[in-house]
Coordinates of C-alpha atoms (C1' of nucleotides) in Angstrom, one line a residue:
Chain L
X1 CA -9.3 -5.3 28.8
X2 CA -8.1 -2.3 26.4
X3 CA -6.1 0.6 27.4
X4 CA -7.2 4.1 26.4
X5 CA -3.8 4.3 24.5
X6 CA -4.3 1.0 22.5
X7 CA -7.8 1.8 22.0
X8 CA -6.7 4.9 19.9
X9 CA -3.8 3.1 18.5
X10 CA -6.0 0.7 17.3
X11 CA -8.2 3.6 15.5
X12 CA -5.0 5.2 14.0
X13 CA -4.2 2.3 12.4
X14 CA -7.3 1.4 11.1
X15 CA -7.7 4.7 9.2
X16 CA -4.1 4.4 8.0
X17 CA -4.5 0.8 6.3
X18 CA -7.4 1.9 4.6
X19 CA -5.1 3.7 2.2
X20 CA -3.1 0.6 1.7
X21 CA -6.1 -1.4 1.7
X22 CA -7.6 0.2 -1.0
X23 CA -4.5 -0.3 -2.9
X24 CA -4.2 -4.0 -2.1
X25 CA -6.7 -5.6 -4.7
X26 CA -5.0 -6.7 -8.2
X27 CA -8.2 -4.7 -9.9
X28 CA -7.9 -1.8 -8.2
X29 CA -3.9 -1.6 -9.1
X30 CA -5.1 -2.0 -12.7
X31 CA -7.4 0.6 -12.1
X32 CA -4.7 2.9 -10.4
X33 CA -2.4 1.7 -13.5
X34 CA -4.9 3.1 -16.0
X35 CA -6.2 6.8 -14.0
X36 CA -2.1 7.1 -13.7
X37 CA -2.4 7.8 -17.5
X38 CA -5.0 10.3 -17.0
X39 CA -9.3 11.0 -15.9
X40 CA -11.6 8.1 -17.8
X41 CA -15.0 7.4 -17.1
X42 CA -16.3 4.0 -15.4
X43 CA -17.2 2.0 -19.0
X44 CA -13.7 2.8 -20.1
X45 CA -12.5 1.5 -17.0
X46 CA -14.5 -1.6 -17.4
X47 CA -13.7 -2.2 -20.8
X48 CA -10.2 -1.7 -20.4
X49 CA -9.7 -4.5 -17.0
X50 CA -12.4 -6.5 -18.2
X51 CA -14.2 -6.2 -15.8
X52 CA -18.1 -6.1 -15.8
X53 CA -19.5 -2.3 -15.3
X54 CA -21.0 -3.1 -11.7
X55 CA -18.2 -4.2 -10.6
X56 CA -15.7 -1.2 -11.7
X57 CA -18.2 1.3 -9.9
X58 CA -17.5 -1.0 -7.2
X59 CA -14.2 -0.6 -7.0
X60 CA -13.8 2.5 -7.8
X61 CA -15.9 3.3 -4.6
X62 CA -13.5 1.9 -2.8
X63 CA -10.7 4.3 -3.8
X64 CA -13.1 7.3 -3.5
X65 CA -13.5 6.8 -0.5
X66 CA -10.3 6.4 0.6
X67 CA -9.5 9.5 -1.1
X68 CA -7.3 7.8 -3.5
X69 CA -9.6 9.2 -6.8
X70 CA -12.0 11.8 -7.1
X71 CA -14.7 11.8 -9.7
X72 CA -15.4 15.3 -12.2
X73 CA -19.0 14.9 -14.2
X74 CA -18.7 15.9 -18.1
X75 CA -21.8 15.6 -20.1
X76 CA -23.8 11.8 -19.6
X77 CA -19.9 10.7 -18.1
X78 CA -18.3 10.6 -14.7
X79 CA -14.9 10.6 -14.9
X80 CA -12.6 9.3 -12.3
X81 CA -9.1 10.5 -11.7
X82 CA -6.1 9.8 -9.3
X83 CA -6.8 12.2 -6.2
X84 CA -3.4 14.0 -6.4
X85 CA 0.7 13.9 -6.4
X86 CA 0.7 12.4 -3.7
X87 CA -1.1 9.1 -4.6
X88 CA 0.5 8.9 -8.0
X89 CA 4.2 8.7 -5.8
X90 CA 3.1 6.4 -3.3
X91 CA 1.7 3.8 -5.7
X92 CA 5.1 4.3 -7.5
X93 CA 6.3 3.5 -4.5
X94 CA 4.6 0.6 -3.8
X95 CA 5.0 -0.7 -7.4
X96 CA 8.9 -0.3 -7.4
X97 CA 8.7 -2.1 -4.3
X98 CA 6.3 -5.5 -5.7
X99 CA 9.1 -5.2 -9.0
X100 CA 12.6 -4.9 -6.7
X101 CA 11.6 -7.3 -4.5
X102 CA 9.4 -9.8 -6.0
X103 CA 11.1 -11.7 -8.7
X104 CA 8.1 -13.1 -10.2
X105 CA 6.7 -10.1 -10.7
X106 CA 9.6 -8.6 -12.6
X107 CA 9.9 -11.9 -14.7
X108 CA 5.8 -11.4 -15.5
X109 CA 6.4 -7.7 -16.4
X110 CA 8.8 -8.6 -18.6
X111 CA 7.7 -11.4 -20.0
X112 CA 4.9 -8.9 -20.8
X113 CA 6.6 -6.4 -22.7
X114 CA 8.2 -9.3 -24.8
X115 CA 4.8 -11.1 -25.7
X116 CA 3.6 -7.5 -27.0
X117 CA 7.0 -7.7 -29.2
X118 CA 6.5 -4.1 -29.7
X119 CA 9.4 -1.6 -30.3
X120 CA 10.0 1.0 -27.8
X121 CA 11.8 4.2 -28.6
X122 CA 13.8 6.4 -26.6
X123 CA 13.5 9.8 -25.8
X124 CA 16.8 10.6 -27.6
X125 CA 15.3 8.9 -30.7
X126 CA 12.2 10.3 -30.9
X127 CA 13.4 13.9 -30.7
X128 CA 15.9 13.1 -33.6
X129 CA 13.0 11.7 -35.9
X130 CA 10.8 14.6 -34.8
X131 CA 13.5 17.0 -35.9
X132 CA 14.1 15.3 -39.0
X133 CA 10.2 15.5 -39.7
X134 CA 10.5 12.2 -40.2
X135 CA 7.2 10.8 -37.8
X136 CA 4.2 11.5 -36.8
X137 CA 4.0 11.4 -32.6
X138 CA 0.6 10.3 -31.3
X139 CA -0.9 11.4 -28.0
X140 CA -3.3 8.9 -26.9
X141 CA -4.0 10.3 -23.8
X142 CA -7.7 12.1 -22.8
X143 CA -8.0 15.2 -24.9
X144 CA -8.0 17.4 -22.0
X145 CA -4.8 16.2 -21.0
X146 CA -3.3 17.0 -24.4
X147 CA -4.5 20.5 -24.2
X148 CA -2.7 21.0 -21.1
X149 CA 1.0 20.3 -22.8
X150 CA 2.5 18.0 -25.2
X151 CA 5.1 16.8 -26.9
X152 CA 6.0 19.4 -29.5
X153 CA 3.6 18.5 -32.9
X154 CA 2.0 15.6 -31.5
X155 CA -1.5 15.0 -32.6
X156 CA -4.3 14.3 -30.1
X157 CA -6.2 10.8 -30.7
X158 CA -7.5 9.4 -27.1
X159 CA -7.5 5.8 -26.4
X160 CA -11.2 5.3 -26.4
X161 CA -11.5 6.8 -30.0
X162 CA -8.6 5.6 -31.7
X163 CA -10.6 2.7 -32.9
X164 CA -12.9 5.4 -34.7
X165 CA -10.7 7.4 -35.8
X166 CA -7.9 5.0 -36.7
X167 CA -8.7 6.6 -40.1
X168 CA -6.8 9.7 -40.0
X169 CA -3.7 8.3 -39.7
X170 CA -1.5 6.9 -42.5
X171 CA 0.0 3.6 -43.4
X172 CA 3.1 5.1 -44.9
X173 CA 4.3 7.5 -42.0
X174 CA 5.9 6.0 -38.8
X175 CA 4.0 6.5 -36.2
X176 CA 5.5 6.8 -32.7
X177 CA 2.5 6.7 -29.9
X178 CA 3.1 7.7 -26.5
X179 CA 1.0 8.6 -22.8
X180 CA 1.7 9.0 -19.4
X181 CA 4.4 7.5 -17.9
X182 CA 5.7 4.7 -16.3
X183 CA 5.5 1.8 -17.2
X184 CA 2.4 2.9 -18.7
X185 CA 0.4 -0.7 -19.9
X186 CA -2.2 1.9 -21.9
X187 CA 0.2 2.9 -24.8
X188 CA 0.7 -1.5 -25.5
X189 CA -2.9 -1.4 -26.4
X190 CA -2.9 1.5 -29.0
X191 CA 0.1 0.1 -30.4
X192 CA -1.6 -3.6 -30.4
X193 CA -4.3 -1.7 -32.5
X194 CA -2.1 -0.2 -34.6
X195 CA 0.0 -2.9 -35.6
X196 CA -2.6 -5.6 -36.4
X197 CA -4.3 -3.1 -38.7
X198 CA -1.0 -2.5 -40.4
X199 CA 0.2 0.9 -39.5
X200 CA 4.1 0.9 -38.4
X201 CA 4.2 2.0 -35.3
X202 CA 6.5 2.3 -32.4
X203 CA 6.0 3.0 -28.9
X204 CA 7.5 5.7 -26.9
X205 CA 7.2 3.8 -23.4
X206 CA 8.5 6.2 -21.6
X207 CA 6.2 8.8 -22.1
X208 CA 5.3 12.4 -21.4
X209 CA 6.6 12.6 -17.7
X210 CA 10.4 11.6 -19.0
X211 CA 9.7 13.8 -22.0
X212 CA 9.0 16.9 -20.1
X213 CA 11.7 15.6 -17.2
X214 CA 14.6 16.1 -20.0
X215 CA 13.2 19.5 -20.8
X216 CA 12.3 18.3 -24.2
X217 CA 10.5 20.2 -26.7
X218 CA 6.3 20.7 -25.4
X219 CA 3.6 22.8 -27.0
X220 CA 1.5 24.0 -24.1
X221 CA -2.0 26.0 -23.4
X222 CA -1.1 29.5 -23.3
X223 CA -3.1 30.4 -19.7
X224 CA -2.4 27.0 -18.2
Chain X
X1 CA -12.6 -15.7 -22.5
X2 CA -9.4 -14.3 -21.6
X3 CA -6.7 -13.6 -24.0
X4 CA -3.6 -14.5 -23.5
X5 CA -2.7 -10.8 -22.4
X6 CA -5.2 -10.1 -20.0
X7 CA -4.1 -13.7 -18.3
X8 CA -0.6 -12.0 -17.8
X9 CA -1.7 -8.6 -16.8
X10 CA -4.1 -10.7 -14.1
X11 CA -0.7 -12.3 -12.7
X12 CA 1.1 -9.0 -12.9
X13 CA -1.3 -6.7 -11.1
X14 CA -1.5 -10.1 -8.7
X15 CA 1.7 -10.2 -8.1
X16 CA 1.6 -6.3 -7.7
X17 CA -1.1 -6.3 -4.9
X18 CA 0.9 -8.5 -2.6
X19 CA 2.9 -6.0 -1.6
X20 CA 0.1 -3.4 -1.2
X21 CA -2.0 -6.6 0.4
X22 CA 0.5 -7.0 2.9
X23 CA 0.6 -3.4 4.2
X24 CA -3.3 -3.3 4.1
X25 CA -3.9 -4.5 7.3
X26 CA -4.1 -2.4 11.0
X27 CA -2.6 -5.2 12.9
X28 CA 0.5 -5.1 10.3
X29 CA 0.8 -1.4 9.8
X30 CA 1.5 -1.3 13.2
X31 CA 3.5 -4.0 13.1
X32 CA 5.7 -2.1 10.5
X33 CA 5.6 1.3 12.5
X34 CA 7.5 -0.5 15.4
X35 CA 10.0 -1.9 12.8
X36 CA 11.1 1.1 11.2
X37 CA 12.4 1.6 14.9
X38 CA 14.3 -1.8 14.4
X39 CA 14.6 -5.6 14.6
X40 CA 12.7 -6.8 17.3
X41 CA 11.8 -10.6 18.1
X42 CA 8.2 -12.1 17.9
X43 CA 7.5 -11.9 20.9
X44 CA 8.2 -8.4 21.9
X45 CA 6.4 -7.8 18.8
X46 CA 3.3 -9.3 20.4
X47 CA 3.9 -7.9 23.9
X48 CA 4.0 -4.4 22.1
X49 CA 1.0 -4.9 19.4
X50 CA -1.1 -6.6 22.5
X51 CA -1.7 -9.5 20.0
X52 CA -1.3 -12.9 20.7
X53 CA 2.0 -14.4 19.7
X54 CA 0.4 -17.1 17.1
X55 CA -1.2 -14.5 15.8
X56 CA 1.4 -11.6 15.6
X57 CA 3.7 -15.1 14.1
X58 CA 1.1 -15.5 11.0
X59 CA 0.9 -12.0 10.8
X60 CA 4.6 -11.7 10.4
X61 CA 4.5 -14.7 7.9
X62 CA 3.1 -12.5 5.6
X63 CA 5.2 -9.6 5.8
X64 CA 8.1 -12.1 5.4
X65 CA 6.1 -13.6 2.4
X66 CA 5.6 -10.2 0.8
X67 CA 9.0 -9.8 1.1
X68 CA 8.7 -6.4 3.5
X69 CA 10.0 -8.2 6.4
X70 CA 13.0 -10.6 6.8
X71 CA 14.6 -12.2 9.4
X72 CA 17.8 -12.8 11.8
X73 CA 18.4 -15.3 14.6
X74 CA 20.0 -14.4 17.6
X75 CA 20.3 -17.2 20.8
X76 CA 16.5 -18.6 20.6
X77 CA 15.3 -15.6 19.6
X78 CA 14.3 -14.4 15.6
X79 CA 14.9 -10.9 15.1
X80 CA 12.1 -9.8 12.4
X81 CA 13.5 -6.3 10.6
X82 CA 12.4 -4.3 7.6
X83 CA 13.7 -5.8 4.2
X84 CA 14.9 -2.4 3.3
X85 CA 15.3 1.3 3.3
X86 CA 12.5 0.9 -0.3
X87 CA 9.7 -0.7 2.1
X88 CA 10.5 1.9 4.7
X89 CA 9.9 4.7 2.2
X90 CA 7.1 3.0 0.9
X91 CA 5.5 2.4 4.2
X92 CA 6.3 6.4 4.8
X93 CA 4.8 7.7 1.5
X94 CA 1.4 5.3 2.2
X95 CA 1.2 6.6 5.7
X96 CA 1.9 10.6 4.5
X97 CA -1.1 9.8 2.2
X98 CA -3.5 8.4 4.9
X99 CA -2.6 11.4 7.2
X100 CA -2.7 13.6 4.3
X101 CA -6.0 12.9 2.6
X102 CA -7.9 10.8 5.7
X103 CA -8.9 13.9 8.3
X104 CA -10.2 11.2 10.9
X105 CA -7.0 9.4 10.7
X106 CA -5.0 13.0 11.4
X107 CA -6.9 13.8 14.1
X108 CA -6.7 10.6 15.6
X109 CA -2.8 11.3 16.1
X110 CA -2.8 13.9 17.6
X111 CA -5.4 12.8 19.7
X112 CA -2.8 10.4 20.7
X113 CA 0.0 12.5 21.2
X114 CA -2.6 14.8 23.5
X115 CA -3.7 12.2 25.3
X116 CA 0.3 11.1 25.9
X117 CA 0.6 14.5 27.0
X118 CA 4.1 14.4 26.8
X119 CA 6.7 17.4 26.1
X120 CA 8.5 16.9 22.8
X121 CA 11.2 18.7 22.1
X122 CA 13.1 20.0 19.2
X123 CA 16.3 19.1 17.7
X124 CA 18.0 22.7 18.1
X125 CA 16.7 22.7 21.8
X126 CA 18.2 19.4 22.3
X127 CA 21.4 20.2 21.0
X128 CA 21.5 23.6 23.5
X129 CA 20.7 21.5 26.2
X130 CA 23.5 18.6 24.9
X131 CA 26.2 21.7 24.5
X132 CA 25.1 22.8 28.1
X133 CA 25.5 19.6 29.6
X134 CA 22.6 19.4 31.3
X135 CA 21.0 16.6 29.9
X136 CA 21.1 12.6 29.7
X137 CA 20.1 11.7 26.9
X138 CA 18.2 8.1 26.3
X139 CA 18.5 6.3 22.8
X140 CA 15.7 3.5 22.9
X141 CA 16.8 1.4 20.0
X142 CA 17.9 -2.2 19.6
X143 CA 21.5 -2.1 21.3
X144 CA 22.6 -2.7 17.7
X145 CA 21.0 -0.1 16.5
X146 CA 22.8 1.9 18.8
X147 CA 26.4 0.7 18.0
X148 CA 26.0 1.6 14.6
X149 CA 25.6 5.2 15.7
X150 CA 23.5 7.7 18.0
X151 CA 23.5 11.2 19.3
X152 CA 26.7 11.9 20.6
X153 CA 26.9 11.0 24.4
X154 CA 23.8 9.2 24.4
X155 CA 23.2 6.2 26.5
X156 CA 21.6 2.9 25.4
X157 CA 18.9 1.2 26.7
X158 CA 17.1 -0.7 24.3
X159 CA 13.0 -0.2 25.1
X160 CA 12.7 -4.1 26.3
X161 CA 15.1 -3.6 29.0
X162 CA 14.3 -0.2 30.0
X163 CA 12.3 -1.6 33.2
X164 CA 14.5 -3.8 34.7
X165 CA 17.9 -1.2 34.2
X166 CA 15.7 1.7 35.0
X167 CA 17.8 1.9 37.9
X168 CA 20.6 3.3 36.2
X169 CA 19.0 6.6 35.4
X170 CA 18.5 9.3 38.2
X171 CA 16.1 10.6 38.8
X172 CA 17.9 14.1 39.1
X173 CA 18.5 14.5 36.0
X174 CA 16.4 16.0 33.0
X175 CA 16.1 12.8 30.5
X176 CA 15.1 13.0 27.0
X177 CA 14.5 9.8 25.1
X178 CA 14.3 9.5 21.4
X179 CA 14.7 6.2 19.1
X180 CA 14.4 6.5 15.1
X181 CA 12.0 8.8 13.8
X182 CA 8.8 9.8 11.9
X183 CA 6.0 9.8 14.3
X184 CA 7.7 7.0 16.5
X185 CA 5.0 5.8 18.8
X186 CA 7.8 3.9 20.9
X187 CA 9.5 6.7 22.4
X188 CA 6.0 7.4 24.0
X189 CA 6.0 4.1 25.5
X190 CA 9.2 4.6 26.8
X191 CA 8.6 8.3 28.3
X192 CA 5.2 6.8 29.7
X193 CA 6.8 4.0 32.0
X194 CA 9.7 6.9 32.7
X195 CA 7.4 9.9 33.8
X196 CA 5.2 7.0 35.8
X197 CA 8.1 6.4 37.9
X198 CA 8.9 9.7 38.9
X199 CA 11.9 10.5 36.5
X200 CA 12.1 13.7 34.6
X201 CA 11.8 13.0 31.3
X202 CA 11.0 14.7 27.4
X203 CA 11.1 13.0 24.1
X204 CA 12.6 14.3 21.0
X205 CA 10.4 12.8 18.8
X206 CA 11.9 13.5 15.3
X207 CA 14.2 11.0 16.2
X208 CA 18.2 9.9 14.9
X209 CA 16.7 10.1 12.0
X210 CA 15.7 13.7 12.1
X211 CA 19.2 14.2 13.9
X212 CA 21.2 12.7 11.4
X213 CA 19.5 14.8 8.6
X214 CA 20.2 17.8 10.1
X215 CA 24.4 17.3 10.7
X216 CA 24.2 17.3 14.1
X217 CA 26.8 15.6 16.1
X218 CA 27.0 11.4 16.8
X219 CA 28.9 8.9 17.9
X220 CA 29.6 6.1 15.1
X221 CA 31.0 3.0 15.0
X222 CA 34.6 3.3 13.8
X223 CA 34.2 0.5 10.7
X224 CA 30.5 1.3 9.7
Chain B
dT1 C1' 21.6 -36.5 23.8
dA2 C1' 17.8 -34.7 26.3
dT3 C1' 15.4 -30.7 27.6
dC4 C1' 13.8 -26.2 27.1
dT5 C1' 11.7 -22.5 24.7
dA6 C1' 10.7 -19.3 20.9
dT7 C1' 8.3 -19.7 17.0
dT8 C1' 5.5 -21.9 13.6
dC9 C1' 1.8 -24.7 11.9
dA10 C1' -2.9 -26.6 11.4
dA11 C1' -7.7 -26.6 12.1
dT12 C1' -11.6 -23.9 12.8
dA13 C1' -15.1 -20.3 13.2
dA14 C1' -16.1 -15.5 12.5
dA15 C1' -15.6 -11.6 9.7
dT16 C1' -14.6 -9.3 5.6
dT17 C1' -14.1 -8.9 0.6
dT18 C1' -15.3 -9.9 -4.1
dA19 C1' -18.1 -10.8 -8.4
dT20 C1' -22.7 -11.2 -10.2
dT21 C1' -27.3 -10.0 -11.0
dG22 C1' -30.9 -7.0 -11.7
dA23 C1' -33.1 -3.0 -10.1
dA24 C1' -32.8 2.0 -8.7
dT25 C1' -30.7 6.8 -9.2
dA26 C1' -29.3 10.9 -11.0
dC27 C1' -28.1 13.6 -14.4
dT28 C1' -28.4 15.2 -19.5
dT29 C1' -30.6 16.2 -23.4
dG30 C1' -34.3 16.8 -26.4
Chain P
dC1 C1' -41.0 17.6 -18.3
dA2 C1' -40.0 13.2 -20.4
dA3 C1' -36.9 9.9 -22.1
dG4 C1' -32.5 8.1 -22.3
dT5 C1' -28.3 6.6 -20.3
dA6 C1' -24.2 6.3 -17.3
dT7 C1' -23.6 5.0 -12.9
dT8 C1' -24.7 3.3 -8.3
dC9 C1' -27.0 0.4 -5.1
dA10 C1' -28.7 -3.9 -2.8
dA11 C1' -28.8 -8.7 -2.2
dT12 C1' -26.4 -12.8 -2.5
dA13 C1' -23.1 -16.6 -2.9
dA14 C1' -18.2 -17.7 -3.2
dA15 C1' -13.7 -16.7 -1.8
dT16 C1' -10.5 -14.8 1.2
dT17 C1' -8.7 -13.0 5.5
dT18 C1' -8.4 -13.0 10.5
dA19 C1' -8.1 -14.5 15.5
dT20 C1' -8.0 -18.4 18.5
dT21 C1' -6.7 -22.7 20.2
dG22 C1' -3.6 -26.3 21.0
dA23 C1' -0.1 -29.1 19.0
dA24 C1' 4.3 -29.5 16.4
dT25 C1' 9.0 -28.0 15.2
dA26 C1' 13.6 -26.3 15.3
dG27 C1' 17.3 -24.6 17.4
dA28 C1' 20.0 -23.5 21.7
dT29 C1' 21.6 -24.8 26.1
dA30 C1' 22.9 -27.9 29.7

DNA sequence: TATCTATTCAATAAATTTATTGAATACTTG
DNA sequence: CAAGTATTCAATAAATTTATTGAATAGATA
């Protein structure tokens, strides 16, 4: 026999681990990983986890309805995107937790980063190229994103079109990509790209968030 | 077929989700709640969840897996506490986001605390009534908890003993009970079984913690 | 050492979650 | 309005998670 009280309790914490819940599913961390860097629409999603497209809608169900993404329509596309602050910070949270305290999943991140044997660059280093004129800085993430603010001269190729438009960029010029944030898995695949079609390329893994944090050089829309 | 990549970024986000796995779950997001108030041993856990003990035992096996939980002996018993102040702030930013975003799950508690109808009271209030004198106040926490450092004058009864030493409080005397912080659903236990018997009692529901942050004056051990 | 007791383990059934398939929707664009 | 396409839904089987039961274990106490 229940109790009012436990009854209720019982409610209360049912609604509060469907947060968590959502968030507990490899996929939908990947997923969470990925909308971090920015809005993308479900096939991009799929393509990028490898996951069939039925199944991505799927998921991304899941964290719609538990308000951790919201959708915005653009032409044929729905594009999904983390619901706020606030979810970005807890699942930076709970990611700092699964790396500080789980030592196989540190060893797998950075065991990671070493099989993709891809140079990152720091902030400090990049500004000093970009002053000498020296490199071209690639924004890879969504184009609407780029229009918002970036780093000072960096030219807008998204993600999804870079295979496309992998043209416009030169063999001869460093090229120094960069997204989000984080530990941001996204900007590995450009450079991936990049360097098995022969372009050198470096990564700047840190991304825009650190970027902007040092009060680094941005161009930005003028009514933001 | 997988490339090598995607295999790792599978174990990664796997190893990821434990964490988030762990905390998606009512029974253990409870659980959690009535660690941040501190160590307590299995089978007050149960007593307090209104789960069996086998079951609250597996259920702590997997925070203890997940590395959110971790434990202490003490006589027969085992003390289960929070790994650290990271999964409390982890467990705080999830739960601001399921209050935040989920309405149901807001209006759930403060359903509760209607339902509780309790008096809480604020921090500056307590203090005027601490200065005054005319209050006993009641710090609910693990006896160690306690030693470590409370409100200055208060008194310790730990929330498992509270019914048998009940005897030591008057019931002349205004009481208000507090234990760690956040939304603290223990204190309500306590001040339930308190106001049931007759005794005169508020709880400052902010808790040490709230206490603490603010400067206001405690009692510490001497070598912390 | 023997006994006691708090906790864990193991087995199982019920419930939930996940991936897959193929069909159904809903929105755009012509 | 029709055709096209991105996304969702529905049904199902496989996998995982959960609660229950009763037995096993490990550490403390006598």
């Amino acid at each position: 026999m229940k109790t009012n009280a436990r009854i209720l309790k019982d409610r209360i914490y049912e609604e509060l681990a469907i947060t968590a819940k959502a968030m507990g599913n490899p996929r939908r961390m990947e997923i969470i990983d990925l909308l971090a860097q920015g809005p993308f629409p479900v096939e991009a999603i799929a393509k990028y986890t490898g996951m069939s497209i039925a199944n991505t809608s799927q998921h991304l169900q899941v964290l719609k309805n538990a308000r951790l993404a919201e959708i915005t329509r653009k032409g044929n596309f729905i594009y999904y995107q983390l619901a706020g602050q606030h979810v970005f910070s807890a699942w930076s949270a709970l990611r700092e937790l699964g790396v500080t305290y789980n030592a196989e999943a540190k060893k797998l991140v950075e065991d990671y980063q070493e099989q993709q044997q891809q140079q990152g660059i720091s902030a400090e280093e990049l500004l000093k190229k970009a002053k000498a004129g020296k490199v071209v800085i690639l924004d890879i993430r969504p184009e609407e994103e780029y229009q918002r603010g970036h780093i000072h001269r960096a030219i807008s190729i998204p993600l999804d079109e870079l295979e496309n438009r992998i043209r416009e960029l030169s063999k001869k010029q460093e090229i120094v990509a960069y997204c989000r944030g984080t530990l941001c898995m996204l900007v590995n695949h450009a450079v991936e790209l990049l360097a098995k079609k022969g372009y050198k390329v470096k990564k700047f893994d840190k991304g825009y968030q650190d970027w902007t944090m040092k009060g680094y050089p941005v161009d930005m829309a003028s009514r933001p």
